[in-house]
Amino acid sequence: MTTLIDSMVERAKADKKTIVLPEGHDDRILAAAEETLKQGIANLVILGNAEEINAKGYNLEGAEIINPATSDKVEEFASLLFELRKKKGMTEEEAHELVTKDNIYFATMMVKTGQCDGLVGGASCATVKILSPALKVLKTAPGAPMVSSLFLMEVPNCDLGENGIFAFADCALEIQPTAEKLAHIANLTNESFKRLLGKEARIALLSHSSHGSAKNDDAQKVVDAMAYIKENYPDLNADGELQLDAAIIPEVGASKAPGSAVAGKANTLIFPDLDAANIGYKLVQRLAKAEAYGPILQGIAAPVNDLSRGCTAEDVVGVIAITCVQAQTL
């Protein structure tokens, strides 16, 4: 059976992109790079000390290995970074130090200058280390009001959602999104779902309440988010507030939200806050043995994707393939 990542890999191969991996010191990254090159998924740039990387014995033939500390690109990148950030108080010395000593900044500058199509990192650093340079250098995509994240979840032996595939958002960035931000997250996730899967997103805004079954501030936030969607994103196929079972189980959806075009059929789940989202995706990953790909960042002007610090080399290969597909569709 073709898996989600199988389809991403095939799409990536059909129009190869160049992805930069800033964490060349991490064995999971190098193992993933070896597999990516073996399968012909992407062209790769790996950042780090070439002698140390090659000594580890991975077959990285075809990859470009760059040490930012000694690269001939430093002056170009430092000059551009200074120009981009001088109004925010960055000095030329600070710009030079960042591109020389911070691999994430160097990698981001490679994407900014078009030398790479996307960036995958975060295996050994916090999300903010990936996100901060991306927002400062690449900035948000035209028309995007914010940056958020999603996980693509593939649940084995499941016919719910999109034949077992779901988008969960926002599982990594927005801690307590407002109603307006929930609506923006829903719209960004809708766009990502269409780009990555080529399918219609059926979006459920999740709550502990379904269509007014509970009355409190938390439920009202989701109600307000749905009202914002109806006014500002009328083409979204969305409904809320919905409890999880009403969102994905047809019989429960028919009972709790009769007449809804989404209830019981949702493939895209928008969680009310980061606590619920993070707990939710990890429950599905660990108890349902689902594959979890992400956090995939959305709303940035170029593809930049974060990795969980608990990722495996196989996870990294999957995110590289997804990043390539994003680059193809931007």
GROMACS .gro file of C-alpha atoms in nm:
model
  330
    1MET     CA    1   0.000   0.000   0.000
    2THR     CA    2   0.128   0.348  -0.089
    3THR     CA    3   0.189   0.557   0.221
    4LEU     CA    4   0.172   0.932   0.257
    5ILE     CA    5   0.550   0.958   0.248
    6ASP     CA    6   0.574   0.724  -0.052
    7SER     CA    7   0.358   0.970  -0.246
    8MET     CA    8   0.564   1.267  -0.122
    9VAL     CA    9   0.887   1.094  -0.223
   10GLU     CA   10   0.759   1.024  -0.574
   11ARG     CA   11   0.647   1.384  -0.617
   12ALA     CA   12   0.980   1.512  -0.486
   13LYS     CA   13   1.173   1.293  -0.731
   14ALA     CA   14   0.971   1.424  -1.025
   15ASP     CA   15   1.098   1.781  -0.976
   16LYS     CA   16   1.409   1.769  -0.758
   17LYS     CA   17   1.472   2.060  -0.527
   18THR     CA   18   1.776   2.158  -0.323
   19ILE     CA   19   1.737   2.136   0.054
   20VAL     CA   20   1.985   2.265   0.311
   21LEU     CA   21   2.044   2.066   0.631
   22PRO     CA   22   2.219   2.287   0.887
   23GLU     CA   23   2.286   2.014   1.146
   24GLY     CA   24   2.568   1.818   0.987
   25HIS     CA   25   2.695   1.718   1.333
   26ASP     CA   26   2.383   1.503   1.399
   27ASP     CA   27   2.402   1.137   1.296
   28ARG     CA   28   2.028   1.121   1.232
   29ILE     CA   29   2.063   1.403   0.979
   30LEU     CA   30   2.355   1.232   0.808
   31ALA     CA   31   2.174   0.897   0.795
   32ALA     CA   32   1.871   1.073   0.649
   33ALA     CA   33   2.092   1.254   0.398
   34GLU     CA   34   2.243   0.923   0.288
   35GLU     CA   35   1.896   0.774   0.231
   36THR     CA   36   1.768   1.088   0.058
   37LEU     CA   37   2.059   1.081  -0.186
   38LYS     CA   38   2.026   0.706  -0.239
   39GLN     CA   39   1.660   0.743  -0.337
   40GLY     CA   40   1.718   1.059  -0.543
   41ILE     CA   41   1.463   1.258  -0.346
   42ALA     CA   42   1.650   1.590  -0.337
   43ASN     CA   43   1.977   1.766  -0.391
   44LEU     CA   44   2.136   1.837  -0.053
   45VAL     CA   45   2.359   2.095   0.107
   46ILE     CA   46   2.489   1.986   0.448
   47LEU     CA   47   2.644   2.239   0.684
   48GLY     CA   48   2.934   2.141   0.906
   49ASN     CA   49   3.298   2.042   0.912
   50ALA     CA   50   3.353   1.828   0.602
   51GLU     CA   51   3.640   1.632   0.754
   52GLU     CA   52   3.437   1.541   1.062
   53ILE     CA   53   3.128   1.457   0.857
   54ASN     CA   54   3.315   1.237   0.610
   55ALA     CA   55   3.494   1.057   0.895
   56LYS     CA   56   3.159   0.919   1.013
   57GLY     CA   57   3.139   0.691   0.713
   58TYR     CA   58   2.807   0.786   0.557
   59ASN     CA   59   2.777   0.772   0.179
   60LEU     CA   60   2.706   1.136   0.099
   61GLU     CA   61   2.823   1.135  -0.261
   62GLY     CA   62   2.648   1.412  -0.449
   63ALA     CA   63   2.588   1.632  -0.144
   64GLU     CA   64   2.760   1.967  -0.107
   65ILE     CA   65   2.919   2.004   0.236
   66ILE     CA   66   2.983   2.361   0.348
   67ASN     CA   67   3.151   2.485   0.663
   68PRO     CA   68   3.001   2.830   0.732
   69ALA     CA   69   3.308   2.931   0.931
   70THR     CA   70   3.530   2.906   0.622
   71SER     CA   71   3.282   2.953   0.337
   72ASP     CA   72   3.341   3.205   0.061
   73LYS     CA   73   2.972   3.294   0.089
   74VAL     CA   74   3.016   3.460   0.431
   75GLU     CA   75   3.076   3.814   0.309
   76GLU     CA   76   2.781   3.805   0.069
   77PHE     CA   77   2.549   3.666   0.336
   78ALA     CA   78   2.672   3.898   0.611
   79SER     CA   79   2.625   4.203   0.390
   80LEU     CA   80   2.273   4.101   0.292
   81LEU     CA   81   2.175   4.013   0.649
   82PHE     CA   82   2.301   4.351   0.769
   83GLU     CA   83   2.096   4.530   0.503
   84LEU     CA   84   1.786   4.333   0.600
   85ARG     CA   85   1.821   4.392   0.974
   86LYS     CA   86   2.007   4.722   1.019
   87LYS     CA   87   1.684   4.913   1.083
   88LYS     CA   88   1.623   4.670   1.370
   89GLY     CA   89   1.959   4.757   1.520
   90MET     CA   90   2.181   4.480   1.384
   91THR     CA   91   2.544   4.582   1.330
   92GLU     CA   92   2.773   4.459   1.052
   93GLU     CA   93   2.977   4.273   1.313
   94GLU     CA   94   2.670   4.096   1.449
   95ALA     CA   95   2.560   3.995   1.100
   96HIS     CA   96   2.905   3.857   1.023
   97GLU     CA   97   2.914   3.660   1.349
   98LEU     CA   98   2.568   3.512   1.291
   99VAL     CA   99   2.638   3.377   0.943
  100THR     CA  100   2.979   3.249   1.051
  101LYS     CA  101   2.884   3.082   1.378
  102ASP     CA  102   2.513   3.003   1.350
  103ASN     CA  103   2.441   2.733   1.093
  104ILE     CA  104   2.069   2.807   1.099
  105TYR     CA  105   2.129   3.168   0.993
  106PHE     CA  106   2.371   3.056   0.722
  107ALA     CA  107   2.116   2.803   0.595
  108THR     CA  108   1.840   3.063   0.599
  109MET     CA  109   2.056   3.295   0.392
  110MET     CA  110   2.105   3.015   0.139
  111VAL     CA  111   1.727   2.995   0.101
  112LYS     CA  112   1.692   3.375   0.093
  113THR     CA  113   1.942   3.404  -0.194
  114GLY     CA  114   1.783   3.120  -0.391
  115GLN     CA  115   2.081   2.887  -0.356
  116CYS     CA  116   1.854   2.637  -0.181
  117ASP     CA  117   1.480   2.581  -0.214
  118GLY     CA  118   1.409   2.486   0.145
  119LEU     CA  119   1.553   2.420   0.490
  120VAL     CA  120   1.503   2.128   0.727
  121GLY     CA  121   1.642   2.153   1.080
  122GLY     CA  122   1.565   2.135   1.448
  123ALA     CA  123   1.677   1.782   1.532
  124SER     CA  124   1.911   1.920   1.796
  125CYS     CA  125   1.768   2.264   1.877
  126ALA     CA  126   1.447   2.430   1.989
  127THR     CA  127   1.184   2.546   1.741
  128VAL     CA  128   1.267   2.912   1.810
  129LYS     CA  129   1.619   2.859   1.673
  130ILE     CA  130   1.465   2.760   1.338
  131LEU     CA  131   1.174   3.001   1.339
  132SER     CA  132   1.349   3.321   1.447
  133PRO     CA  133   1.591   3.343   1.150
  134ALA     CA  134   1.314   3.241   0.911
  135LEU     CA  135   1.086   3.521   1.029
  136LYS     CA  136   1.363   3.780   1.038
  137VAL     CA  137   1.513   3.695   0.700
  138LEU     CA  138   1.249   3.523   0.488
  139LYS     CA  139   0.946   3.682   0.656
  140THR     CA  140   0.585   3.579   0.608
  141ALA     CA  141   0.449   3.483   0.267
  142PRO     CA  142   0.257   3.750   0.075
  143GLY     CA  143  -0.091   3.776   0.221
  144ALA     CA  144  -0.017   3.549   0.517
  145PRO     CA  145  -0.123   3.715   0.845
  146MET     CA  146   0.089   3.486   1.063
  147VAL     CA  147   0.306   3.175   1.075
  148SER     CA  148   0.171   2.854   1.221
  149SER     CA  149   0.242   2.483   1.202
  150LEU     CA  150   0.076   2.154   1.125
  151PHE     CA  151   0.149   1.787   1.165
  152LEU     CA  152   0.050   1.539   0.898
  153MET     CA  153  -0.069   1.229   1.081
  154GLU     CA  154  -0.098   0.891   0.910
  155VAL     CA  155  -0.296   0.645   1.120
  156PRO     CA  156  -0.256   0.277   1.021
  157ASN     CA  157  -0.562   0.064   0.943
  158CYS     CA  158  -0.792   0.364   0.964
  159ASP     CA  159  -1.064   0.474   0.723
  160LEU     CA  160  -1.142   0.798   0.904
  161GLY     CA  161  -1.025   1.140   0.787
  162GLU     CA  162  -0.862   1.112   0.445
  163ASN     CA  163  -0.822   0.732   0.456
  164GLY     CA  164  -0.631   0.761   0.782
  165ILE     CA  165  -0.449   1.085   0.701
  166PHE     CA  166  -0.518   1.398   0.907
  167ALA     CA  167  -0.375   1.746   0.942
  168PHE     CA  168  -0.344   1.863   1.304
  169ALA     CA  169  -0.283   2.234   1.377
  170ASP     CA  170  -0.132   2.424   1.551
  171CYS     CA  171   0.081   2.172   1.740
  172ALA     CA  172   0.403   2.370   1.784
  173LEU     CA  173   0.382   2.749   1.776
  174GLU     CA  174   0.070   2.929   1.895
  175ILE     CA  175   0.023   2.870   2.268
  176GLN     CA  176  -0.314   3.038   2.323
  177PRO     CA  177  -0.440   3.155   1.984
  178THR     CA  178  -0.720   3.409   1.979
  179ALA     CA  179  -1.038   3.336   1.787
  180GLU     CA  180  -0.902   3.539   1.496
  181LYS     CA  181  -0.575   3.345   1.497
  182LEU     CA  182  -0.763   3.014   1.507
  183ALA     CA  183  -0.939   3.124   1.190
  184HIS     CA  184  -0.608   3.217   1.026
  185ILE     CA  185  -0.459   2.881   1.129
  186ALA     CA  186  -0.757   2.705   0.972
  187ASN     CA  187  -0.708   2.896   0.646
  188LEU     CA  188  -0.333   2.835   0.633
  189THR     CA  189  -0.386   2.466   0.705
  190ASN     CA  190  -0.648   2.446   0.433
  191GLU     CA  191  -0.395   2.584   0.183
  192SER     CA  192  -0.125   2.344   0.303
  193PHE     CA  193  -0.361   2.046   0.282
  194LYS     CA  194  -0.448   2.125  -0.078
  195ARG     CA  195  -0.084   2.181  -0.177
  196LEU     CA  196   0.052   1.872  -0.005
  197LEU     CA  197  -0.229   1.624  -0.058
  198GLY     CA  198  -0.422   1.764  -0.352
  199LYS     CA  199  -0.745   1.705  -0.160
  200GLU     CA  200  -1.018   1.920  -0.012
  201ALA     CA  201  -0.968   1.997   0.355
  202ARG     CA  202  -1.272   1.928   0.573
  203ILE     CA  203  -1.191   2.140   0.874
  204ALA     CA  204  -1.320   2.088   1.226
  205LEU     CA  205  -1.255   2.352   1.491
  206LEU     CA  206  -1.227   2.138   1.801
  207SER     CA  207  -1.365   2.203   2.146
  208HIS     CA  208  -1.508   2.020   2.445
  209SER     CA  209  -1.843   2.144   2.314
  210SER     CA  210  -2.044   2.067   2.000
  211HIS     CA  211  -2.273   2.334   1.857
  212GLY     CA  212  -2.354   2.498   2.189
  213SER     CA  213  -2.361   2.192   2.417
  214ALA     CA  214  -2.143   2.385   2.664
  215LYS     CA  215  -2.143   2.756   2.739
  216ASN     CA  216  -1.816   2.902   2.865
  217ASP     CA  217  -1.531   3.125   2.752
  218ASP     CA  218  -1.323   2.842   2.602
  219ALA     CA  219  -1.609   2.715   2.388
  220GLN     CA  220  -1.704   3.069   2.292
  221LYS     CA  221  -1.356   3.133   2.153
  222VAL     CA  222  -1.408   2.854   1.901
  223VAL     CA  223  -1.758   2.980   1.819
  224ASP     CA  224  -1.607   3.324   1.754
  225ALA     CA  225  -1.337   3.170   1.536
  226MET     CA  226  -1.602   3.000   1.324
  227ALA     CA  227  -1.789   3.331   1.290
  228TYR     CA  228  -1.465   3.496   1.173
  229ILE     CA  229  -1.416   3.219   0.915
  230LYS     CA  230  -1.767   3.264   0.778
  231GLU     CA  231  -1.707   3.637   0.733
  232ASN     CA  232  -1.345   3.635   0.612
  233TYR     CA  233  -1.285   3.288   0.465
  234PRO     CA  234  -1.630   3.193   0.335
  235ASP     CA  235  -1.494   2.933   0.093
  236LEU     CA  236  -1.346   2.717   0.370
  237ASN     CA  237  -1.524   2.386   0.425
  238ALA     CA  238  -1.520   2.426   0.802
  239ASP     CA  239  -1.744   2.373   1.103
  240GLY     CA  240  -1.719   2.425   1.475
  241GLU     CA  241  -1.728   2.412   1.758
  242LEU     CA  242  -1.710   2.031   1.746
  243GLN     CA  243  -1.599   1.766   1.990
  244LEU     CA  244  -1.341   1.525   1.851
  245ASP     CA  245  -1.582   1.233   1.813
  246ALA     CA  246  -1.838   1.458   1.643
  247ALA     CA  247  -1.567   1.573   1.404
  248ILE     CA  248  -1.441   1.235   1.283
  249ILE     CA  249  -1.705   0.965   1.359
  250PRO     CA  250  -1.995   0.974   1.109
  251GLU     CA  251  -2.266   0.849   1.347
  252VAL     CA  252  -2.163   1.085   1.624
  253GLY     CA  253  -2.135   1.377   1.384
  254ALA     CA  254  -2.485   1.308   1.251
  255SER     CA  255  -2.618   1.303   1.606
  256LYS     CA  256  -2.435   1.603   1.752
  257ALA     CA  257  -2.420   1.826   1.443
  258PRO     CA  258  -2.696   1.720   1.205
  259GLY     CA  259  -2.672   1.876   0.862
  260SER     CA  260  -2.304   1.964   0.894
  261ALA     CA  261  -2.090   1.915   0.583
  262VAL     CA  262  -1.786   1.846   0.803
  263ALA     CA  263  -1.904   1.666   1.116
  264GLY     CA  264  -1.811   1.299   1.105
  265LYS     CA  265  -1.594   1.351   0.798
  266ALA     CA  266  -1.319   1.593   0.911
  267ASN     CA  267  -0.966   1.535   0.785
  268THR     CA  268  -0.823   1.859   0.929
  269LEU     CA  269  -0.840   1.925   1.302
  270ILE     CA  270  -0.781   2.273   1.444
  271PHE     CA  271  -0.710   2.252   1.816
  272PRO     CA  272  -0.811   2.535   2.052
  273ASP     CA  273  -0.465   2.574   2.207
  274LEU     CA  274  -0.116   2.431   2.211
  275ASP     CA  275  -0.175   2.208   2.513
  276ALA     CA  276  -0.459   2.025   2.340
  277ALA     CA  277  -0.276   2.008   2.007
  278ASN     CA  278   0.056   1.882   2.141
  279ILE     CA  279  -0.110   1.624   2.367
  280GLY     CA  280  -0.345   1.521   2.087
  281TYR     CA  281  -0.084   1.450   1.823
  282LYS     CA  282   0.140   1.264   2.067
  283LEU     CA  283  -0.150   1.048   2.188
  284VAL     CA  284  -0.233   0.949   1.832
  285GLN     CA  285   0.135   0.893   1.751
  286ARG     CA  286   0.208   0.676   2.056
  287LEU     CA  287  -0.119   0.491   2.113
  288ALA     CA  288  -0.249   0.456   1.757
  289LYS     CA  289   0.106   0.401   1.622
  290ALA     CA  290   0.054   0.684   1.375
  291GLU     CA  291   0.333   0.840   1.175
  292ALA     CA  292   0.365   1.208   1.266
  293TYR     CA  293   0.536   1.436   1.014
  294GLY     CA  294   0.615   1.785   1.134
  295PRO     CA  295   0.592   2.041   1.263
  296ILE     CA  296   0.552   2.166   0.908
  297LEU     CA  297   0.566   2.544   0.912
  298GLN     CA  298   0.315   2.741   0.706
  299GLY     CA  299   0.291   3.108   0.626
  300ILE     CA  300   0.666   3.162   0.567
  301ALA     CA  301   0.779   3.299   0.231
  302ALA     CA  302   0.990   2.987   0.158
  303PRO     CA  303   0.977   2.629   0.288
  304VAL     CA  304   1.138   2.598   0.631
  305ASN     CA  305   1.052   2.297   0.842
  306ASP     CA  306   1.126   2.215   1.200
  307LEU     CA  307   1.205   1.868   1.329
  308SER     CA  308   1.109   1.718   1.660
  309ARG     CA  309   1.413   1.665   1.878
  310GLY     CA  310   1.290   1.307   1.916
  311CYS     CA  311   1.293   1.249   1.539
  312THR     CA  312   1.442   0.946   1.369
  313ALA     CA  313   1.641   0.945   1.046
  314GLU     CA  314   1.332   0.806   0.873
  315ASP     CA  315   1.128   1.101   1.001
  316VAL     CA  316   1.386   1.340   0.858
  317VAL     CA  317   1.367   1.177   0.514
  318GLY     CA  318   0.990   1.225   0.524
  319VAL     CA  319   1.016   1.592   0.614
  320ILE     CA  320   1.276   1.648   0.341
  321ALA     CA  321   1.032   1.501   0.088
  322ILE     CA  322   0.747   1.717   0.221
  323THR     CA  323   0.969   2.026   0.203
  324CYS     CA  324   1.045   1.949  -0.161
  325VAL     CA  325   0.673   1.924  -0.241
  326GLN     CA  326   0.615   2.255  -0.064
  327ALA     CA  327   0.888   2.413  -0.275
  328GLN     CA  328   0.726   2.277  -0.590
  329THR     CA  329   0.388   2.430  -0.504
  330LEU     CA  330   0.485   2.774  -0.373
   0.00000   0.00000   0.00000
